[in-house]
mmCIF file of N, CA and C in Angstrom:
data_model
loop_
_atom_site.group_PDB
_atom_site.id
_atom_site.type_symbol
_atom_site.label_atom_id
_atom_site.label_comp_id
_atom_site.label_asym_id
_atom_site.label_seq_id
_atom_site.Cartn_x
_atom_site.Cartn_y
_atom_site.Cartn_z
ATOM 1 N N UNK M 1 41.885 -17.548 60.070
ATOM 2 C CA UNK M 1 42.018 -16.123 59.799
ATOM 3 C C UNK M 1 42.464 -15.953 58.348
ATOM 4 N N UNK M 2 41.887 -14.989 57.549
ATOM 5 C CA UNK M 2 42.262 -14.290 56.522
ATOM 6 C C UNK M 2 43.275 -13.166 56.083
ATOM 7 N N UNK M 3 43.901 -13.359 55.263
ATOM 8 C CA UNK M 3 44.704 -12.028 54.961
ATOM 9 C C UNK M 3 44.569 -10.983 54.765
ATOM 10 N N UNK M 4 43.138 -11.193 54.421
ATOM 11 C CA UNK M 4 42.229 -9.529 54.033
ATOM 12 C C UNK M 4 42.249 -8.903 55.608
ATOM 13 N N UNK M 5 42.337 -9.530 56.873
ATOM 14 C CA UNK M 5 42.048 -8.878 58.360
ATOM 15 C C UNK M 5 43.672 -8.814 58.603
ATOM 16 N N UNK M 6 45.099 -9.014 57.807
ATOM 17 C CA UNK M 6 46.017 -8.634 58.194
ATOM 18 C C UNK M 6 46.481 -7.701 57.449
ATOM 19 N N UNK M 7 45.787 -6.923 56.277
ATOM 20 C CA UNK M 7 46.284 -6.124 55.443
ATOM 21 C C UNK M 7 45.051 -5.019 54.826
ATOM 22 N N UNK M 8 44.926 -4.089 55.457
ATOM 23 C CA UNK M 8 43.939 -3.616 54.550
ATOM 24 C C UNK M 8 43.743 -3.118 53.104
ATOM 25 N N UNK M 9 44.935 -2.974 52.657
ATOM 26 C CA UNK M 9 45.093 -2.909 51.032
ATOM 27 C C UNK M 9 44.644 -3.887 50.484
ATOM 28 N N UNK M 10 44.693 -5.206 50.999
ATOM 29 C CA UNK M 10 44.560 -7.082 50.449
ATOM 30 C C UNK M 10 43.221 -6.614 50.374
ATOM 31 N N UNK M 11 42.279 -6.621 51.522
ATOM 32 C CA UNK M 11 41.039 -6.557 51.635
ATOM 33 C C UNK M 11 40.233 -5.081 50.523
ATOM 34 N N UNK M 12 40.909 -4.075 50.167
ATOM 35 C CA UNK M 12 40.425 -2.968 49.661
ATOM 36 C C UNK M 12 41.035 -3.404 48.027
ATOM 37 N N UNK M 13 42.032 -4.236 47.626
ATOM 38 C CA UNK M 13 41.903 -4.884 46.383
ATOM 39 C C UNK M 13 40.971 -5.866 45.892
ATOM 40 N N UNK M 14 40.735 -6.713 47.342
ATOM 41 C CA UNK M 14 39.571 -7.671 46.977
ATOM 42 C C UNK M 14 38.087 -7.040 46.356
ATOM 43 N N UNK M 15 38.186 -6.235 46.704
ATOM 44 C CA UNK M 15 36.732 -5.234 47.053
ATOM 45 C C UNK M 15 36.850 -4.636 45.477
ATOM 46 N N UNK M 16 37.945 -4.092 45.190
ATOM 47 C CA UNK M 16 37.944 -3.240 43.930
ATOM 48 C C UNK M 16 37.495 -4.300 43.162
ATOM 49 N N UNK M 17 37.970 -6.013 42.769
ATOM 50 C CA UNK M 17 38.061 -6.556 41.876
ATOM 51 C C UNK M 17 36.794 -6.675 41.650
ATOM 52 N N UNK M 18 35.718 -7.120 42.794
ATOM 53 C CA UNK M 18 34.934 -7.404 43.555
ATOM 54 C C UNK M 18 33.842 -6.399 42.123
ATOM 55 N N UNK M 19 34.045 -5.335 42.809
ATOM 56 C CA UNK M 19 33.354 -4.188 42.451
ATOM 57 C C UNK M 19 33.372 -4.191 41.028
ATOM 58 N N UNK M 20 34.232 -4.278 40.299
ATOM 59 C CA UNK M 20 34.478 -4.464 38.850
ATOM 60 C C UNK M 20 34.251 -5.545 38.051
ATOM 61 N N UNK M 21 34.015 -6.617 39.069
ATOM 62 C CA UNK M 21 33.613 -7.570 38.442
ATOM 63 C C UNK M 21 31.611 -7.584 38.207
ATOM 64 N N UNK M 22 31.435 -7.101 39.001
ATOM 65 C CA UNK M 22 30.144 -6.663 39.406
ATOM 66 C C UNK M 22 29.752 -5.846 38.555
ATOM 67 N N UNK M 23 29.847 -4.771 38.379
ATOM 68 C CA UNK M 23 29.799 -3.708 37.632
ATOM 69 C C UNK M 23 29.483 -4.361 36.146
ATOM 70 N N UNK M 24 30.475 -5.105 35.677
ATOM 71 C CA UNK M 24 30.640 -5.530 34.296
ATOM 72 C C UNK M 24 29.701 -6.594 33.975
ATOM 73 N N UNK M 25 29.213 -7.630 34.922
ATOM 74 C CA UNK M 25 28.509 -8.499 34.922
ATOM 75 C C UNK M 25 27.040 -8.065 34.523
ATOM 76 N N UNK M 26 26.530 -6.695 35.933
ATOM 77 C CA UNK M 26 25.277 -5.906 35.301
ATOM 78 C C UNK M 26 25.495 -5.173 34.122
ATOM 79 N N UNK M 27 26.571 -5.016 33.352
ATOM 80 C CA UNK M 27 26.418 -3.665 32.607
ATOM 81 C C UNK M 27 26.062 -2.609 32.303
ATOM 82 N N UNK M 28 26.871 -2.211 33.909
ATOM 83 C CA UNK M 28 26.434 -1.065 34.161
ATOM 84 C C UNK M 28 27.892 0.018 33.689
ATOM 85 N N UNK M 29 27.248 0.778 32.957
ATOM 86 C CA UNK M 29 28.142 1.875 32.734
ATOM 87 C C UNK M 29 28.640 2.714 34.311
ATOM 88 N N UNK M 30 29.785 3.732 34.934
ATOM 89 C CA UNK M 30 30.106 4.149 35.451
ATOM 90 C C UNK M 30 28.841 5.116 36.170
ATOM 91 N N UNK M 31 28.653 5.798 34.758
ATOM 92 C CA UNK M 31 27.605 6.622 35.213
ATOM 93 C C UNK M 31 26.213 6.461 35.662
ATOM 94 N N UNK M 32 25.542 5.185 34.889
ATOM 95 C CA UNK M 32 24.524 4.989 35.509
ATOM 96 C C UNK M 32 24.424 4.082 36.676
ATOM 97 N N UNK M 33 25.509 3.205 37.091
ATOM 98 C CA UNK M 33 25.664 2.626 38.569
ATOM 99 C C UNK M 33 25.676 3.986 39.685
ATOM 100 N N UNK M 34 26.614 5.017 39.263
ATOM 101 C CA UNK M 34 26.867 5.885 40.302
ATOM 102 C C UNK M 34 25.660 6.807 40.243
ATOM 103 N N UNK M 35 24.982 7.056 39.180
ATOM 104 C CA UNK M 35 23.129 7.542 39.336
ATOM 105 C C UNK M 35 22.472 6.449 40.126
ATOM 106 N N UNK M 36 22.265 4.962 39.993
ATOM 107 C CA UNK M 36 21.189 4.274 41.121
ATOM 108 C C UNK M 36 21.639 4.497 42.192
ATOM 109 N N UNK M 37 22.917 4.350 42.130
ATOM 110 C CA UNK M 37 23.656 4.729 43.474
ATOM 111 C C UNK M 37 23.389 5.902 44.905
ATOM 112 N N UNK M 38 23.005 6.643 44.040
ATOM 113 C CA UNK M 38 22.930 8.230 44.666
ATOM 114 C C UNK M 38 24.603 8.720 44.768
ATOM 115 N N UNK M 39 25.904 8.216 43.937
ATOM 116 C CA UNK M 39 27.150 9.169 44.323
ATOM 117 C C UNK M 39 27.574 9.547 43.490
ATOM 118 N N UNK M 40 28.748 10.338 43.369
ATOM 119 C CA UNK M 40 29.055 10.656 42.559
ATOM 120 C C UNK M 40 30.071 9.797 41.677
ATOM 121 N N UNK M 41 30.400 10.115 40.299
ATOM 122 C CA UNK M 41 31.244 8.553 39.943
ATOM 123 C C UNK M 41 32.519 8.636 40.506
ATOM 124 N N UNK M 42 33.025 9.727 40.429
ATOM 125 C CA UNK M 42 34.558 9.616 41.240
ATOM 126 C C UNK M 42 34.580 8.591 42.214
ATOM 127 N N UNK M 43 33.155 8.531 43.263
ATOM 128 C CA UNK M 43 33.592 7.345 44.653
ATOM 129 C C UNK M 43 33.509 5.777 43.471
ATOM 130 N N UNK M 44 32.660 5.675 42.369
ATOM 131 C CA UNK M 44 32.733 4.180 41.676
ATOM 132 C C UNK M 44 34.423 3.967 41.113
ATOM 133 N N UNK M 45 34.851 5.634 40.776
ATOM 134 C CA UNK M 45 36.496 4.978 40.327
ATOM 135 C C UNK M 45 37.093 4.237 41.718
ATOM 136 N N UNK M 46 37.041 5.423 42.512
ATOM 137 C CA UNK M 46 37.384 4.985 43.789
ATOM 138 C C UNK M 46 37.877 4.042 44.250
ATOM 139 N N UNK M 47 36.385 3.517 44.172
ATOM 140 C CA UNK M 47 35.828 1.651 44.811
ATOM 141 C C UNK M 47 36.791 0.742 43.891
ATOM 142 N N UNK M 48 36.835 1.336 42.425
ATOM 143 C CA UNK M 48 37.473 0.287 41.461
ATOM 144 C C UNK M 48 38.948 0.278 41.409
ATOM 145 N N UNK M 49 39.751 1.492 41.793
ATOM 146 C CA UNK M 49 41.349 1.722 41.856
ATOM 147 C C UNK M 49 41.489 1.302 42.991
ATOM 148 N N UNK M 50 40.811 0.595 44.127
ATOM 149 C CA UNK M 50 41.051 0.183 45.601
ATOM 150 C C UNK M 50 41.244 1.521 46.419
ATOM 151 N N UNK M 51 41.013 2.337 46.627
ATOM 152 C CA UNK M 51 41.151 3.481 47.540
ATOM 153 C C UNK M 51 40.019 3.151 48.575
ATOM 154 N N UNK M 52 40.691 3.919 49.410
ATOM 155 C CA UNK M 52 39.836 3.815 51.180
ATOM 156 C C UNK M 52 38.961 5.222 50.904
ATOM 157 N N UNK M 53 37.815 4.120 50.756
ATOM 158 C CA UNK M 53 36.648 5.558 50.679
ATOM 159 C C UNK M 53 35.601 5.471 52.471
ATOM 160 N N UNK M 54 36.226 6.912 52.653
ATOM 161 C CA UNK M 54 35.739 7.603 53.460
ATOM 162 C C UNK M 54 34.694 7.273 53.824
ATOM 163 N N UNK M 55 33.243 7.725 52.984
ATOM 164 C CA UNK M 55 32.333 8.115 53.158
ATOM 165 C C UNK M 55 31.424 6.305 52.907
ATOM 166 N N UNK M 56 31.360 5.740 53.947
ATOM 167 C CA UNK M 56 30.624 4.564 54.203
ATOM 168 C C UNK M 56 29.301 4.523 53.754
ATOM 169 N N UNK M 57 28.562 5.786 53.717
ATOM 170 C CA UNK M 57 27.197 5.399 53.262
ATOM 171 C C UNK M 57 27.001 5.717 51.443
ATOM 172 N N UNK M 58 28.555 6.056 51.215
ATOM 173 C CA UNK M 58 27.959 6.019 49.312
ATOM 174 C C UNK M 58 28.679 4.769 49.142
ATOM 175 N N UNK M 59 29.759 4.342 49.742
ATOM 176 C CA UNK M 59 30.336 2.745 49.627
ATOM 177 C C UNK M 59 29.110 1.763 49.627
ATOM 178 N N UNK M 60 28.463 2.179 50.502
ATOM 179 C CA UNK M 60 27.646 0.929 50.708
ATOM 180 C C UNK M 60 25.973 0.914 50.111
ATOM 181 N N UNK M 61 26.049 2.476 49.597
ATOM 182 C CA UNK M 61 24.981 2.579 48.456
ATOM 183 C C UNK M 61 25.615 1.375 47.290
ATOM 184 N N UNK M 62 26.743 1.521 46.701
ATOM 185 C CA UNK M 62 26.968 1.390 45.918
ATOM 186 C C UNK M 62 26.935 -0.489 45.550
ATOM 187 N N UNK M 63 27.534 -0.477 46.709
ATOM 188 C CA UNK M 63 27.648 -2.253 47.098
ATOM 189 C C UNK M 63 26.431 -3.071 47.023
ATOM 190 N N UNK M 64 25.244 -2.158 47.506
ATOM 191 C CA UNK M 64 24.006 -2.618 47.560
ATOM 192 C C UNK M 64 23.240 -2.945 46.217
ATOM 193 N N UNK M 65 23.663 -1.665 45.213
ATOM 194 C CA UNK M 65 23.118 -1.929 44.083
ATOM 195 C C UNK M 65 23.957 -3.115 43.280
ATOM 196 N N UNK M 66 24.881 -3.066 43.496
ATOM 197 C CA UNK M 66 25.834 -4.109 42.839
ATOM 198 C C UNK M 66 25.542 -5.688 43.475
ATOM 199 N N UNK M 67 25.047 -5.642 44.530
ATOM 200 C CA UNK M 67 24.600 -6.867 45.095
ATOM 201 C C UNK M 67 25.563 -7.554 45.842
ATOM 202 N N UNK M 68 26.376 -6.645 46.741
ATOM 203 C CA UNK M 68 27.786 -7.208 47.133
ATOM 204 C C UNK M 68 27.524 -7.111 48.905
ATOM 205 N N UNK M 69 27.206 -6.082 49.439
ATOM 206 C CA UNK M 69 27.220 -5.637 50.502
ATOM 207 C C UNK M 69 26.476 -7.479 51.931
ATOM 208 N N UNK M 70 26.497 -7.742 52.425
ATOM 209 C CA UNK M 70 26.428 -8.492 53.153
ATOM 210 C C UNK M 70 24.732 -8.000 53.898
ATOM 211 N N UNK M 71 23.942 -8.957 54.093
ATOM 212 C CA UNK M 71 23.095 -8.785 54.276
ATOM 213 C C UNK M 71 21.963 -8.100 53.503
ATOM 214 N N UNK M 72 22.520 -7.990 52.355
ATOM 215 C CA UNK M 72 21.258 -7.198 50.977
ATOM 216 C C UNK M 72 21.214 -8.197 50.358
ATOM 217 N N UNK M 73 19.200 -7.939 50.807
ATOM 218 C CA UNK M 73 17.905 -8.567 50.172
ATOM 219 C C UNK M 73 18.571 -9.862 48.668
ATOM 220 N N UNK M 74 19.651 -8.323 48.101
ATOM 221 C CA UNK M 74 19.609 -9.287 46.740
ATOM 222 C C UNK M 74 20.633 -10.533 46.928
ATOM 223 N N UNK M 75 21.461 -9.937 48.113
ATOM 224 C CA UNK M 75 22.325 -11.173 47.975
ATOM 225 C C UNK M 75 21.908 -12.488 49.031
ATOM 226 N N UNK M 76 20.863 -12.359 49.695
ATOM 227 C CA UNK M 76 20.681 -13.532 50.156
ATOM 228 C C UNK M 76 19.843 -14.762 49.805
ATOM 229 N N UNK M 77 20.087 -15.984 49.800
ATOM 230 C CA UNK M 77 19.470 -17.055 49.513
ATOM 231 C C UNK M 77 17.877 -16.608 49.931
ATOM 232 N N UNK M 78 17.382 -17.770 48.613
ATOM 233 C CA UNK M 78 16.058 -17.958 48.706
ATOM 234 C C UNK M 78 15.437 -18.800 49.708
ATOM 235 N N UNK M 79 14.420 -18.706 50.064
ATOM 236 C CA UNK M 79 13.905 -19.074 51.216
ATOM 237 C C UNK M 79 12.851 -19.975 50.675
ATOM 238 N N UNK M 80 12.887 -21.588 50.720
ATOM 239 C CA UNK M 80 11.415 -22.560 50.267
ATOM 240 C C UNK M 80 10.871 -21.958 51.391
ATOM 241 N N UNK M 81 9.334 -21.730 50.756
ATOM 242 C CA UNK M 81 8.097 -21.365 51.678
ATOM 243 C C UNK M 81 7.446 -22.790 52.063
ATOM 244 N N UNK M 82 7.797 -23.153 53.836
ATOM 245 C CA UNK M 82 7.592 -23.860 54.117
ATOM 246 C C UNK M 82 6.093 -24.261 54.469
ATOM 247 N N UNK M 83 5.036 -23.263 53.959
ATOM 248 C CA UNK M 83 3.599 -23.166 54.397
ATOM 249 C C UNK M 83 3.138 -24.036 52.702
ATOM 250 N N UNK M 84 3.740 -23.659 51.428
ATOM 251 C CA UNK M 84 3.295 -24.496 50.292
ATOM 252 C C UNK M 84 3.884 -25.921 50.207
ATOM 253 N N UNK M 85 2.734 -26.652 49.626
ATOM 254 C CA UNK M 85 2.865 -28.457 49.575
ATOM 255 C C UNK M 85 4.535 -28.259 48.375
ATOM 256 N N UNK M 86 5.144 -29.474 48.344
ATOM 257 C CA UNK M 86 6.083 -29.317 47.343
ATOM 258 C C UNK M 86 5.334 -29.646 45.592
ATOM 259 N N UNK M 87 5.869 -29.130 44.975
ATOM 260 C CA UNK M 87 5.250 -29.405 43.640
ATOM 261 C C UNK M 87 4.368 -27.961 43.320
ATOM 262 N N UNK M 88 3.799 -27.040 44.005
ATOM 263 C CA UNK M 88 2.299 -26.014 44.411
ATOM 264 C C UNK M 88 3.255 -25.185 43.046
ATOM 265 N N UNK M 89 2.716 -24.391 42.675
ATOM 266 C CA UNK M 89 3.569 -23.371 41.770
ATOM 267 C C UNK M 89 3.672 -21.878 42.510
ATOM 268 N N UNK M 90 4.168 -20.888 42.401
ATOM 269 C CA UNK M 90 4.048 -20.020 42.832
ATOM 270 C C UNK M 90 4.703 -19.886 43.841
#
């Protein structure tokens, strides 16, 4: 067990750092993360001061574009296509 499941502040700091680290890596300005996003930027301060945001589906807009959220496309491993010979290109 983790500390993030005995504290939800632990887990909503992880997330902020998380988020900010992310953020900075794409270089994404405030405003244009919270434009792909669809929210408004107040929920990106939000996400980044650790606050418990409410509204789950701009959290997890946001996570998605950032590449954080669990189970998004971007964050999962690549898959060898087991139908091409090894060496094939493409």
């Amino acid at each position: 067990m983790n500390t993030f499941d005995d504290d939800p502040r632990t887990a909503e700091a992880a997330l902020a750092a998380e988020v900010r680290a992310a953020r900075s890596r794409g270089a994404y300005a405030i405003e244009t993360l919270a434009e792909l996003a669809r929210v408004n930027p107040m929920v990106i301060h939000a996400l980044e001061d650790g606050a418990t945001i409410t509204d789950s589906l701009a959290r997890d807009r946001v996570l998605d574009v950032l590449g954080l959220r669990q189970g998004n496309p971007r964050r999962a491993k690549m898959v060898r296509d087991l139908t091409r010979p090894r060496g094939s290109a493409g």
